[in-house]
Amino acid sequence: MSALAARLRQLRTESGQSRLPEAATPKPALAPDVLRLIQARSRMRGVAQRAPSSDRFVPGAEIAPGLFFTEAIVDWGRPAALIDTAFARWDEPVAHGRLLHFDTETTGLAGGTGTRAWMIGAADWLADGRFRLRQLTTTTMAAETAMLQTFAQWLQPDTVLVSYNGKCYDSPLLKTRYRLARLPDPLSGLGHLDLLHPVRRHWKGVWENCRLATAERELLGVVREDDLPGSEAPAAWLSYLRGGSALNLRRVLAHNSQDLKSLAGVLLHLASLPR
């Protein structure tokens, strides 16, 4: 036995240890992208949170916690008592008082259970022919149920819905939200005039596209100014929820209101086309 080995045995005996301590296992190195994320999060923790905006005004009356209601009555279209719906391949005309034009603003454009409606706009003609615009805007996540319940009260068993791509998007999305809220679905069984389809039959290949903005420009002469695109509506609402300005939220209200008026205008134009 060498002198070094003998000395090591002596040291173990004196200290009461049975063996030398093992070397620590080196920790695996973090991936560069993970390291960057950790560093960015550390920097964000050191930054003070932005103060809430002083512009938090949402138009309308707060009819439930976090739910705002607006209503406007305007002259728009002056429809005939019966609307000719042959353009939609319906057999019978519809009394204008049964029509409810509707449009939603949502947290995304993909749909699915993760997407929620945070605004519902609806418009109808009153008995005297004037056009009534109603809008429901939620300013909290919890207000969605109250919004759905209020919208359901605007629907009757003989209501005929009018939308633009609503059969594929707005209606299925609302049906999902009613189901998730464990509320009865008031849209089931209602007639539905989706104007996108007859517009496509008449003008696909003639216009650059068949979006509502194109239809309102070509058929009604509507040119929007300072309009917030619908694709920016989700960001406007989420920014408001985080304490941001209500400016873009109000612009979404104006955009939604014009969508409803354009729906009615396109409907009347289609109804006036020769068979």
PDB file of C-alpha atoms in Angstrom:
ATOM      1  CA  MET A   1       0.000   0.000   0.000  1.00  0.00           C
ATOM      2  CA  SER A   2       1.378   3.366  -0.952  1.00  0.00           C
ATOM      3  CA  ALA A   3       1.949   6.072   1.572  1.00  0.00           C
ATOM      4  CA  LEU A   4      -0.838   8.226  -0.002  1.00  0.00           C
ATOM      5  CA  ALA A   5      -3.428   5.443   0.282  1.00  0.00           C
ATOM      6  CA  ALA A   6      -2.471   4.798   3.869  1.00  0.00           C
ATOM      7  CA  ARG A   7      -2.826   8.478   4.700  1.00  0.00           C
ATOM      8  CA  LEU A   8      -6.320   8.647   3.148  1.00  0.00           C
ATOM      9  CA  ARG A   9      -7.462   5.624   5.198  1.00  0.00           C
ATOM     10  CA  GLN A  10      -6.131   7.286   8.313  1.00  0.00           C
ATOM     11  CA  LEU A  11      -8.064  10.508   7.585  1.00  0.00           C
ATOM     12  CA  ARG A  12     -11.338   8.591   7.029  1.00  0.00           C
ATOM     13  CA  THR A  13     -10.863   6.734  10.301  1.00  0.00           C
ATOM     14  CA  GLU A  14     -10.173   9.903  12.228  1.00  0.00           C
ATOM     15  CA  SER A  15     -13.208  11.770  10.851  1.00  0.00           C
ATOM     16  CA  GLY A  16     -15.578   8.794  11.198  1.00  0.00           C
ATOM     17  CA  GLN A  17     -16.408   8.848   7.487  1.00  0.00           C
ATOM     18  CA  SER A  18     -16.816   5.615   5.605  1.00  0.00           C
ATOM     19  CA  ARG A  19     -16.035   7.096   2.198  1.00  0.00           C
ATOM     20  CA  LEU A  20     -14.982  10.223   0.445  1.00  0.00           C
ATOM     21  CA  PRO A  21     -17.742  12.635  -0.688  1.00  0.00           C
ATOM     22  CA  GLU A  22     -18.840  12.113  -4.272  1.00  0.00           C
ATOM     23  CA  ALA A  23     -18.324  14.839  -6.844  1.00  0.00           C
ATOM     24  CA  ALA A  24     -21.492  16.848  -7.621  1.00  0.00           C
ATOM     25  CA  THR A  25     -23.211  16.013 -10.897  1.00  0.00           C
ATOM     26  CA  PRO A  26     -22.992  19.044 -13.214  1.00  0.00           C
ATOM     27  CA  LYS A  27     -26.394  20.630 -14.043  1.00  0.00           C
ATOM     28  CA  PRO A  28     -27.415  20.528 -17.691  1.00  0.00           C
ATOM     29  CA  ALA A  29     -27.069  23.851 -19.498  1.00  0.00           C
ATOM     30  CA  LEU A  30     -30.336  25.673 -20.374  1.00  0.00           C
ATOM     31  CA  ALA A  31     -31.298  26.019 -23.995  1.00  0.00           C
ATOM     32  CA  PRO A  32     -30.534  29.516 -25.328  1.00  0.00           C
ATOM     33  CA  ASP A  33     -34.212  30.322 -26.088  1.00  0.00           C
ATOM     34  CA  VAL A  34     -35.280  29.266 -22.569  1.00  0.00           C
ATOM     35  CA  LEU A  35     -32.508  31.365 -21.074  1.00  0.00           C
ATOM     36  CA  ARG A  36     -33.658  34.408 -23.082  1.00  0.00           C
ATOM     37  CA  LEU A  37     -37.228  33.976 -21.852  1.00  0.00           C
ATOM     38  CA  ILE A  38     -36.090  33.789 -18.238  1.00  0.00           C
ATOM     39  CA  GLN A  39     -33.944  36.881 -18.649  1.00  0.00           C
ATOM     40  CA  ALA A  40     -36.801  38.799 -20.336  1.00  0.00           C
ATOM     41  CA  ARG A  41     -39.196  37.860 -17.536  1.00  0.00           C
ATOM     42  CA  SER A  42     -36.694  39.030 -14.948  1.00  0.00           C
ATOM     43  CA  ARG A  43     -36.397  42.382 -16.714  1.00  0.00           C
ATOM     44  CA  MET A  44     -40.207  42.750 -16.880  1.00  0.00           C
ATOM     45  CA  ARG A  45     -40.501  42.182 -13.152  1.00  0.00           C
ATOM     46  CA  GLY A  46     -38.310  45.192 -12.606  1.00  0.00           C
ATOM     47  CA  VAL A  47     -40.490  47.476 -14.750  1.00  0.00           C
ATOM     48  CA  ALA A  48     -43.347  49.271 -13.018  1.00  0.00           C
ATOM     49  CA  GLN A  49     -46.805  48.434 -14.387  1.00  0.00           C
ATOM     50  CA  ARG A  50     -48.339  51.041 -16.664  1.00  0.00           C
ATOM     51  CA  ALA A  51     -50.929  53.223 -14.970  1.00  0.00           C
ATOM     52  CA  PRO A  52     -54.539  52.719 -16.173  1.00  0.00           C
ATOM     53  CA  SER A  53     -55.742  55.128 -18.851  1.00  0.00           C
ATOM     54  CA  SER A  54     -57.822  58.094 -17.771  1.00  0.00           C
ATOM     55  CA  ASP A  55     -60.134  57.527 -20.763  1.00  0.00           C
ATOM     56  CA  ARG A  56     -62.388  54.697 -19.607  1.00  0.00           C
ATOM     57  CA  PHE A  57     -65.728  56.007 -20.881  1.00  0.00           C
ATOM     58  CA  VAL A  58     -67.978  53.386 -22.464  1.00  0.00           C
ATOM     59  CA  PRO A  59     -71.175  54.749 -24.047  1.00  0.00           C
ATOM     60  CA  GLY A  60     -74.580  53.611 -22.854  1.00  0.00           C
ATOM     61  CA  ALA A  61     -76.305  52.601 -19.649  1.00  0.00           C
ATOM     62  CA  GLU A  62     -74.847  49.899 -17.408  1.00  0.00           C
ATOM     63  CA  ILE A  63     -77.818  47.511 -17.209  1.00  0.00           C
ATOM     64  CA  ALA A  64     -75.884  44.793 -15.342  1.00  0.00           C
ATOM     65  CA  PRO A  65     -72.422  44.738 -13.772  1.00  0.00           C
ATOM     66  CA  GLY A  66     -69.996  45.230 -16.652  1.00  0.00           C
ATOM     67  CA  LEU A  67     -72.729  45.244 -19.348  1.00  0.00           C
ATOM     68  CA  PHE A  68     -73.497  48.453 -21.252  1.00  0.00           C
ATOM     69  CA  PHE A  69     -76.562  49.009 -23.460  1.00  0.00           C
ATOM     70  CA  THR A  70     -76.925  51.617 -26.197  1.00  0.00           C
ATOM     71  CA  GLU A  71     -79.940  52.357 -28.393  1.00  0.00           C
ATOM     72  CA  ALA A  72     -80.462  54.705 -31.319  1.00  0.00           C
ATOM     73  CA  ILE A  73     -83.467  55.174 -33.607  1.00  0.00           C
ATOM     74  CA  VAL A  74     -82.759  56.549 -37.080  1.00  0.00           C
ATOM     75  CA  ASP A  75     -84.363  56.856 -40.487  1.00  0.00           C
ATOM     76  CA  TRP A  76     -82.799  54.149 -42.608  1.00  0.00           C
ATOM     77  CA  GLY A  77     -84.313  52.434 -45.612  1.00  0.00           C
ATOM     78  CA  ARG A  78     -88.064  52.822 -45.106  1.00  0.00           C
ATOM     79  CA  PRO A  79     -88.884  49.226 -46.070  1.00  0.00           C
ATOM     80  CA  ALA A  80     -92.090  47.927 -47.595  1.00  0.00           C
ATOM     81  CA  ALA A  81     -94.443  46.102 -45.277  1.00  0.00           C
ATOM     82  CA  LEU A  82     -93.355  42.807 -46.839  1.00  0.00           C
ATOM     83  CA  ILE A  83     -89.765  42.128 -47.901  1.00  0.00           C
ATOM     84  CA  ASP A  84     -89.378  40.061 -51.054  1.00  0.00           C
ATOM     85  CA  THR A  85     -86.947  37.286 -50.118  1.00  0.00           C
ATOM     86  CA  ALA A  86     -86.799  35.552 -53.495  1.00  0.00           C
ATOM     87  CA  PHE A  87     -83.126  36.576 -53.682  1.00  0.00           C
ATOM     88  CA  ALA A  88     -82.507  34.082 -50.864  1.00  0.00           C
ATOM     89  CA  ARG A  89     -84.626  31.425 -52.600  1.00  0.00           C
ATOM     90  CA  TRP A  90     -87.371  31.708 -50.024  1.00  0.00           C
ATOM     91  CA  ASP A  91     -90.908  31.020 -51.151  1.00  0.00           C
ATOM     92  CA  GLU A  92     -92.703  33.721 -49.191  1.00  0.00           C
ATOM     93  CA  PRO A  93     -91.994  37.381 -48.347  1.00  0.00           C
ATOM     94  CA  VAL A  94     -91.272  38.366 -44.745  1.00  0.00           C
ATOM     95  CA  ALA A  95     -92.848  41.210 -42.791  1.00  0.00           C
ATOM     96  CA  HIS A  96     -90.136  43.756 -42.083  1.00  0.00           C
ATOM     97  CA  GLY A  97     -91.005  43.773 -38.374  1.00  0.00           C
ATOM     98  CA  ARG A  98     -89.861  40.151 -38.071  1.00  0.00           C
ATOM     99  CA  LEU A  99     -86.333  40.864 -39.307  1.00  0.00           C
ATOM    100  CA  LEU A 100     -83.502  41.237 -36.798  1.00  0.00           C
ATOM    101  CA  HIS A 101     -80.123  42.187 -38.259  1.00  0.00           C
ATOM    102  CA  PHE A 102     -77.303  41.114 -35.973  1.00  0.00           C
ATOM    103  CA  ASP A 103     -73.529  41.180 -35.805  1.00  0.00           C
ATOM    104  CA  THR A 104     -71.038  40.179 -33.101  1.00  0.00           C
ATOM    105  CA  GLU A 105     -67.612  41.402 -32.099  1.00  0.00           C
ATOM    106  CA  THR A 106     -65.468  38.628 -30.662  1.00  0.00           C
ATOM    107  CA  THR A 107     -62.109  37.862 -29.090  1.00  0.00           C
ATOM    108  CA  GLY A 108     -60.860  36.172 -32.247  1.00  0.00           C
ATOM    109  CA  LEU A 109     -61.751  35.255 -35.791  1.00  0.00           C
ATOM    110  CA  ALA A 110     -61.108  31.507 -35.625  1.00  0.00           C
ATOM    111  CA  GLY A 111     -64.209  30.571 -33.619  1.00  0.00           C
ATOM    112  CA  GLY A 112     -64.281  27.548 -31.335  1.00  0.00           C
ATOM    113  CA  THR A 113     -64.915  27.274 -27.613  1.00  0.00           C
ATOM    114  CA  GLY A 114     -62.002  29.568 -26.787  1.00  0.00           C
ATOM    115  CA  THR A 115     -63.556  32.489 -28.664  1.00  0.00           C
ATOM    116  CA  ARG A 116     -66.206  34.573 -26.935  1.00  0.00           C
ATOM    117  CA  ALA A 117     -68.506  37.352 -28.097  1.00  0.00           C
ATOM    118  CA  TRP A 118     -67.962  40.549 -26.141  1.00  0.00           C
ATOM    119  CA  MET A 119     -70.373  42.717 -28.135  1.00  0.00           C
ATOM    120  CA  ILE A 120     -73.678  41.961 -29.845  1.00  0.00           C
ATOM    121  CA  GLY A 121     -75.323  44.487 -32.123  1.00  0.00           C
ATOM    122  CA  ALA A 122     -78.891  44.069 -33.349  1.00  0.00           C
ATOM    123  CA  ALA A 123     -81.167  46.258 -35.455  1.00  0.00           C
ATOM    124  CA  ASP A 124     -84.784  46.106 -36.563  1.00  0.00           C
ATOM    125  CA  TRP A 125     -87.469  48.229 -38.168  1.00  0.00           C
ATOM    126  CA  LEU A 126     -90.171  49.545 -35.873  1.00  0.00           C
ATOM    127  CA  ALA A 127     -93.845  49.710 -36.810  1.00  0.00           C
ATOM    128  CA  ASP A 128     -93.444  53.279 -38.116  1.00  0.00           C
ATOM    129  CA  GLY A 129     -90.575  52.226 -40.421  1.00  0.00           C
ATOM    130  CA  ARG A 130     -87.762  53.769 -38.390  1.00  0.00           C
ATOM    131  CA  PHE A 131     -84.630  51.751 -37.778  1.00  0.00           C
ATOM    132  CA  ARG A 132     -83.647  50.822 -34.216  1.00  0.00           C
ATOM    133  CA  LEU A 133     -80.014  50.050 -33.394  1.00  0.00           C
ATOM    134  CA  ARG A 134     -79.230  48.277 -30.112  1.00  0.00           C
ATOM    135  CA  GLN A 135     -75.806  47.235 -28.851  1.00  0.00           C
ATOM    136  CA  LEU A 136     -74.612  45.251 -25.848  1.00  0.00           C
ATOM    137  CA  THR A 137     -71.001  45.705 -24.757  1.00  0.00           C
ATOM    138  CA  THR A 138     -69.287  43.751 -21.995  1.00  0.00           C
ATOM    139  CA  THR A 139     -66.456  45.358 -20.043  1.00  0.00           C
ATOM    140  CA  THR A 140     -65.719  42.334 -17.852  1.00  0.00           C
ATOM    141  CA  MET A 141     -65.482  38.614 -18.557  1.00  0.00           C
ATOM    142  CA  ALA A 142     -68.270  37.930 -16.061  1.00  0.00           C
ATOM    143  CA  ALA A 143     -70.781  40.099 -17.954  1.00  0.00           C
ATOM    144  CA  GLU A 144     -71.109  37.643 -20.860  1.00  0.00           C
ATOM    145  CA  THR A 145     -73.993  35.704 -19.299  1.00  0.00           C
ATOM    146  CA  ALA A 146     -76.045  38.870 -18.772  1.00  0.00           C
ATOM    147  CA  MET A 147     -75.372  39.878 -22.376  1.00  0.00           C
ATOM    148  CA  LEU A 148     -76.565  36.516 -23.689  1.00  0.00           C
ATOM    149  CA  GLN A 149     -79.697  36.663 -21.544  1.00  0.00           C
ATOM    150  CA  THR A 150     -80.528  40.177 -22.744  1.00  0.00           C
ATOM    151  CA  PHE A 151     -80.032  39.305 -26.404  1.00  0.00           C
ATOM    152  CA  ALA A 152     -82.322  36.290 -25.998  1.00  0.00           C
ATOM    153  CA  GLN A 153     -85.106  38.650 -24.881  1.00  0.00           C
ATOM    154  CA  TRP A 154     -84.913  40.434 -28.243  1.00  0.00           C
ATOM    155  CA  LEU A 155     -85.784  37.248 -30.143  1.00  0.00           C
ATOM    156  CA  GLN A 156     -89.298  35.947 -30.809  1.00  0.00           C
ATOM    157  CA  PRO A 157     -90.370  32.544 -32.151  1.00  0.00           C
ATOM    158  CA  ASP A 158     -91.059  34.105 -35.581  1.00  0.00           C
ATOM    159  CA  THR A 159     -87.902  36.262 -35.721  1.00  0.00           C
ATOM    160  CA  VAL A 160     -85.914  36.037 -38.947  1.00  0.00           C
ATOM    161  CA  LEU A 161     -82.216  36.713 -38.439  1.00  0.00           C
ATOM    162  CA  VAL A 162     -80.269  38.756 -40.993  1.00  0.00           C
ATOM    163  CA  SER A 163     -76.478  38.536 -41.061  1.00  0.00           C
ATOM    164  CA  TYR A 164     -73.396  38.580 -43.260  1.00  0.00           C
ATOM    165  CA  ASN A 165     -71.654  35.213 -42.937  1.00  0.00           C
ATOM    166  CA  GLY A 166     -73.593  34.693 -39.713  1.00  0.00           C
ATOM    167  CA  LYS A 167     -74.640  31.147 -40.554  1.00  0.00           C
ATOM    168  CA  CYS A 168     -71.000  30.069 -40.582  1.00  0.00           C
ATOM    169  CA  TYR A 169     -69.617  32.304 -37.849  1.00  0.00           C
ATOM    170  CA  ASP A 170     -71.831  34.477 -35.607  1.00  0.00           C
ATOM    171  CA  SER A 171     -74.682  32.036 -35.077  1.00  0.00           C
ATOM    172  CA  PRO A 172     -72.538  28.943 -34.293  1.00  0.00           C
ATOM    173  CA  LEU A 173     -70.356  31.026 -31.979  1.00  0.00           C
ATOM    174  CA  LEU A 174     -73.355  32.321 -30.028  1.00  0.00           C
ATOM    175  CA  LYS A 175     -74.845  28.846 -29.831  1.00  0.00           C
ATOM    176  CA  THR A 176     -71.583  27.647 -28.272  1.00  0.00           C
ATOM    177  CA  ARG A 177     -71.553  30.516 -25.782  1.00  0.00           C
ATOM    178  CA  TYR A 178     -75.146  29.772 -24.728  1.00  0.00           C
ATOM    179  CA  ARG A 179     -74.259  26.118 -24.248  1.00  0.00           C
ATOM    180  CA  LEU A 180     -71.152  26.920 -22.190  1.00  0.00           C
ATOM    181  CA  ALA A 181     -73.186  29.348 -20.060  1.00  0.00           C
ATOM    182  CA  ARG A 182     -75.802  26.586 -19.551  1.00  0.00           C
ATOM    183  CA  LEU A 183     -78.506  28.773 -21.043  1.00  0.00           C
ATOM    184  CA  PRO A 184     -81.243  27.781 -23.537  1.00  0.00           C
ATOM    185  CA  ASP A 185     -80.271  28.456 -27.137  1.00  0.00           C
ATOM    186  CA  PRO A 186     -82.710  31.100 -28.469  1.00  0.00           C
ATOM    187  CA  LEU A 187     -81.389  30.923 -32.056  1.00  0.00           C
ATOM    188  CA  SER A 188     -82.387  27.341 -32.772  1.00  0.00           C
ATOM    189  CA  GLY A 189     -85.301  27.052 -35.154  1.00  0.00           C
ATOM    190  CA  LEU A 190     -85.227  30.678 -36.308  1.00  0.00           C
ATOM    191  CA  GLY A 191     -85.191  31.637 -39.971  1.00  0.00           C
ATOM    192  CA  HIS A 192     -81.867  33.095 -41.108  1.00  0.00           C
ATOM    193  CA  LEU A 193     -81.094  35.241 -44.144  1.00  0.00           C
ATOM    194  CA  ASP A 194     -77.337  35.192 -44.639  1.00  0.00           C
ATOM    195  CA  LEU A 195     -76.704  37.922 -47.214  1.00  0.00           C
ATOM    196  CA  LEU A 196     -73.184  36.767 -48.071  1.00  0.00           C
ATOM    197  CA  HIS A 197     -74.491  33.897 -50.194  1.00  0.00           C
ATOM    198  CA  PRO A 198     -76.813  35.870 -52.526  1.00  0.00           C
ATOM    199  CA  VAL A 199     -74.169  38.597 -52.832  1.00  0.00           C
ATOM    200  CA  ARG A 200     -71.690  35.962 -53.988  1.00  0.00           C
ATOM    201  CA  ARG A 201     -74.179  34.530 -56.477  1.00  0.00           C
ATOM    202  CA  HIS A 202     -74.681  37.942 -58.061  1.00  0.00           C
ATOM    203  CA  TRP A 203     -71.245  39.582 -57.908  1.00  0.00           C
ATOM    204  CA  LYS A 204     -68.542  36.973 -57.369  1.00  0.00           C
ATOM    205  CA  GLY A 205     -65.947  37.565 -60.082  1.00  0.00           C
ATOM    206  CA  VAL A 206     -67.345  41.037 -60.754  1.00  0.00           C
ATOM    207  CA  TRP A 207     -66.045  42.709 -57.597  1.00  0.00           C
ATOM    208  CA  GLU A 208     -62.577  42.279 -56.106  1.00  0.00           C
ATOM    209  CA  ASN A 209     -64.193  40.375 -53.221  1.00  0.00           C
ATOM    210  CA  CYS A 210     -67.585  39.956 -51.576  1.00  0.00           C
ATOM    211  CA  ARG A 211     -66.839  41.359 -48.128  1.00  0.00           C
ATOM    212  CA  LEU A 212     -69.500  43.530 -46.500  1.00  0.00           C
ATOM    213  CA  ALA A 213     -67.291  46.613 -46.884  1.00  0.00           C
ATOM    214  CA  THR A 214     -67.178  45.987 -50.639  1.00  0.00           C
ATOM    215  CA  ALA A 215     -70.925  45.335 -50.908  1.00  0.00           C
ATOM    216  CA  GLU A 216     -71.808  48.512 -49.007  1.00  0.00           C
ATOM    217  CA  ARG A 217     -69.490  50.569 -51.207  1.00  0.00           C
ATOM    218  CA  GLU A 218     -70.708  49.107 -54.493  1.00  0.00           C
ATOM    219  CA  LEU A 219     -74.429  48.944 -53.662  1.00  0.00           C
ATOM    220  CA  LEU A 220     -74.969  51.735 -51.136  1.00  0.00           C
ATOM    221  CA  GLY A 221     -72.152  54.184 -51.841  1.00  0.00           C
ATOM    222  CA  VAL A 222     -70.934  53.909 -48.245  1.00  0.00           C
ATOM    223  CA  VAL A 223     -67.302  54.922 -47.752  1.00  0.00           C
ATOM    224  CA  ARG A 224     -66.160  54.637 -44.159  1.00  0.00           C
ATOM    225  CA  GLU A 225     -63.839  57.209 -42.607  1.00  0.00           C
ATOM    226  CA  ASP A 226     -61.704  56.553 -39.530  1.00  0.00           C
ATOM    227  CA  ASP A 227     -63.145  53.059 -39.373  1.00  0.00           C
ATOM    228  CA  LEU A 228     -61.474  50.550 -37.084  1.00  0.00           C
ATOM    229  CA  PRO A 229     -61.127  47.278 -39.032  1.00  0.00           C
ATOM    230  CA  GLY A 230     -62.989  44.356 -37.526  1.00  0.00           C
ATOM    231  CA  SER A 231     -59.722  42.451 -37.221  1.00  0.00           C
ATOM    232  CA  GLU A 232     -58.571  44.991 -34.613  1.00  0.00           C
ATOM    233  CA  ALA A 233     -61.688  44.671 -32.444  1.00  0.00           C
ATOM    234  CA  PRO A 234     -60.276  41.842 -30.258  1.00  0.00           C
ATOM    235  CA  ALA A 235     -57.203  43.911 -29.382  1.00  0.00           C
ATOM    236  CA  ALA A 236     -59.366  46.951 -28.589  1.00  0.00           C
ATOM    237  CA  TRP A 237     -61.396  45.004 -26.028  1.00  0.00           C
ATOM    238  CA  LEU A 238     -58.486  43.134 -24.451  1.00  0.00           C
ATOM    239  CA  SER A 239     -56.536  46.380 -24.126  1.00  0.00           C
ATOM    240  CA  TYR A 240     -59.490  47.967 -22.343  1.00  0.00           C
ATOM    241  CA  LEU A 241     -59.743  45.026 -19.923  1.00  0.00           C
ATOM    242  CA  ARG A 242     -56.081  45.570 -19.030  1.00  0.00           C
ATOM    243  CA  GLY A 243     -56.703  49.206 -18.140  1.00  0.00           C
ATOM    244  CA  GLY A 244     -56.153  50.762 -21.562  1.00  0.00           C
ATOM    245  CA  SER A 245     -58.031  53.582 -23.241  1.00  0.00           C
ATOM    246  CA  ALA A 246     -61.667  53.166 -24.303  1.00  0.00           C
ATOM    247  CA  LEU A 247     -61.065  55.106 -27.531  1.00  0.00           C
ATOM    248  CA  ASN A 248     -60.806  52.054 -29.783  1.00  0.00           C
ATOM    249  CA  LEU A 249     -63.665  50.398 -27.920  1.00  0.00           C
ATOM    250  CA  ARG A 250     -65.890  53.313 -28.974  1.00  0.00           C
ATOM    251  CA  ARG A 251     -64.585  52.990 -32.529  1.00  0.00           C
ATOM    252  CA  VAL A 252     -65.666  49.326 -32.498  1.00  0.00           C
ATOM    253  CA  LEU A 253     -69.159  50.452 -31.445  1.00  0.00           C
ATOM    254  CA  ALA A 254     -69.273  52.814 -34.422  1.00  0.00           C
ATOM    255  CA  HIS A 255     -67.990  50.063 -36.743  1.00  0.00           C
ATOM    256  CA  ASN A 256     -70.618  47.620 -35.474  1.00  0.00           C
ATOM    257  CA  SER A 257     -73.374  50.206 -35.882  1.00  0.00           C
ATOM    258  CA  GLN A 258     -72.419  50.811 -39.511  1.00  0.00           C
ATOM    259  CA  ASP A 259     -72.312  47.055 -40.138  1.00  0.00           C
ATOM    260  CA  LEU A 260     -75.939  46.816 -38.981  1.00  0.00           C
ATOM    261  CA  LYS A 261     -77.048  49.692 -41.199  1.00  0.00           C
ATOM    262  CA  SER A 262     -75.203  48.208 -44.164  1.00  0.00           C
ATOM    263  CA  LEU A 263     -76.844  44.837 -43.558  1.00  0.00           C
ATOM    264  CA  ALA A 264     -80.273  46.463 -43.848  1.00  0.00           C
ATOM    265  CA  GLY A 265     -79.244  48.463 -46.905  1.00  0.00           C
ATOM    266  CA  VAL A 266     -77.866  45.423 -48.738  1.00  0.00           C
ATOM    267  CA  LEU A 267     -80.998  43.455 -47.823  1.00  0.00           C
ATOM    268  CA  LEU A 268     -83.281  46.091 -49.354  1.00  0.00           C
ATOM    269  CA  HIS A 269     -81.102  46.274 -52.469  1.00  0.00           C
ATOM    270  CA  LEU A 270     -81.240  42.516 -52.941  1.00  0.00           C
ATOM    271  CA  ALA A 271     -85.001  42.539 -52.408  1.00  0.00           C
ATOM    272  CA  SER A 272     -85.403  45.125 -55.169  1.00  0.00           C
ATOM    273  CA  LEU A 273     -83.537  43.105 -57.808  1.00  0.00           C
ATOM    274  CA  PRO A 274     -85.662  41.735 -60.659  1.00  0.00           C
ATOM    275  CA  ARG A 275     -86.346  38.030 -60.399  1.00  0.00           C
TER     276      ARG A 275
END
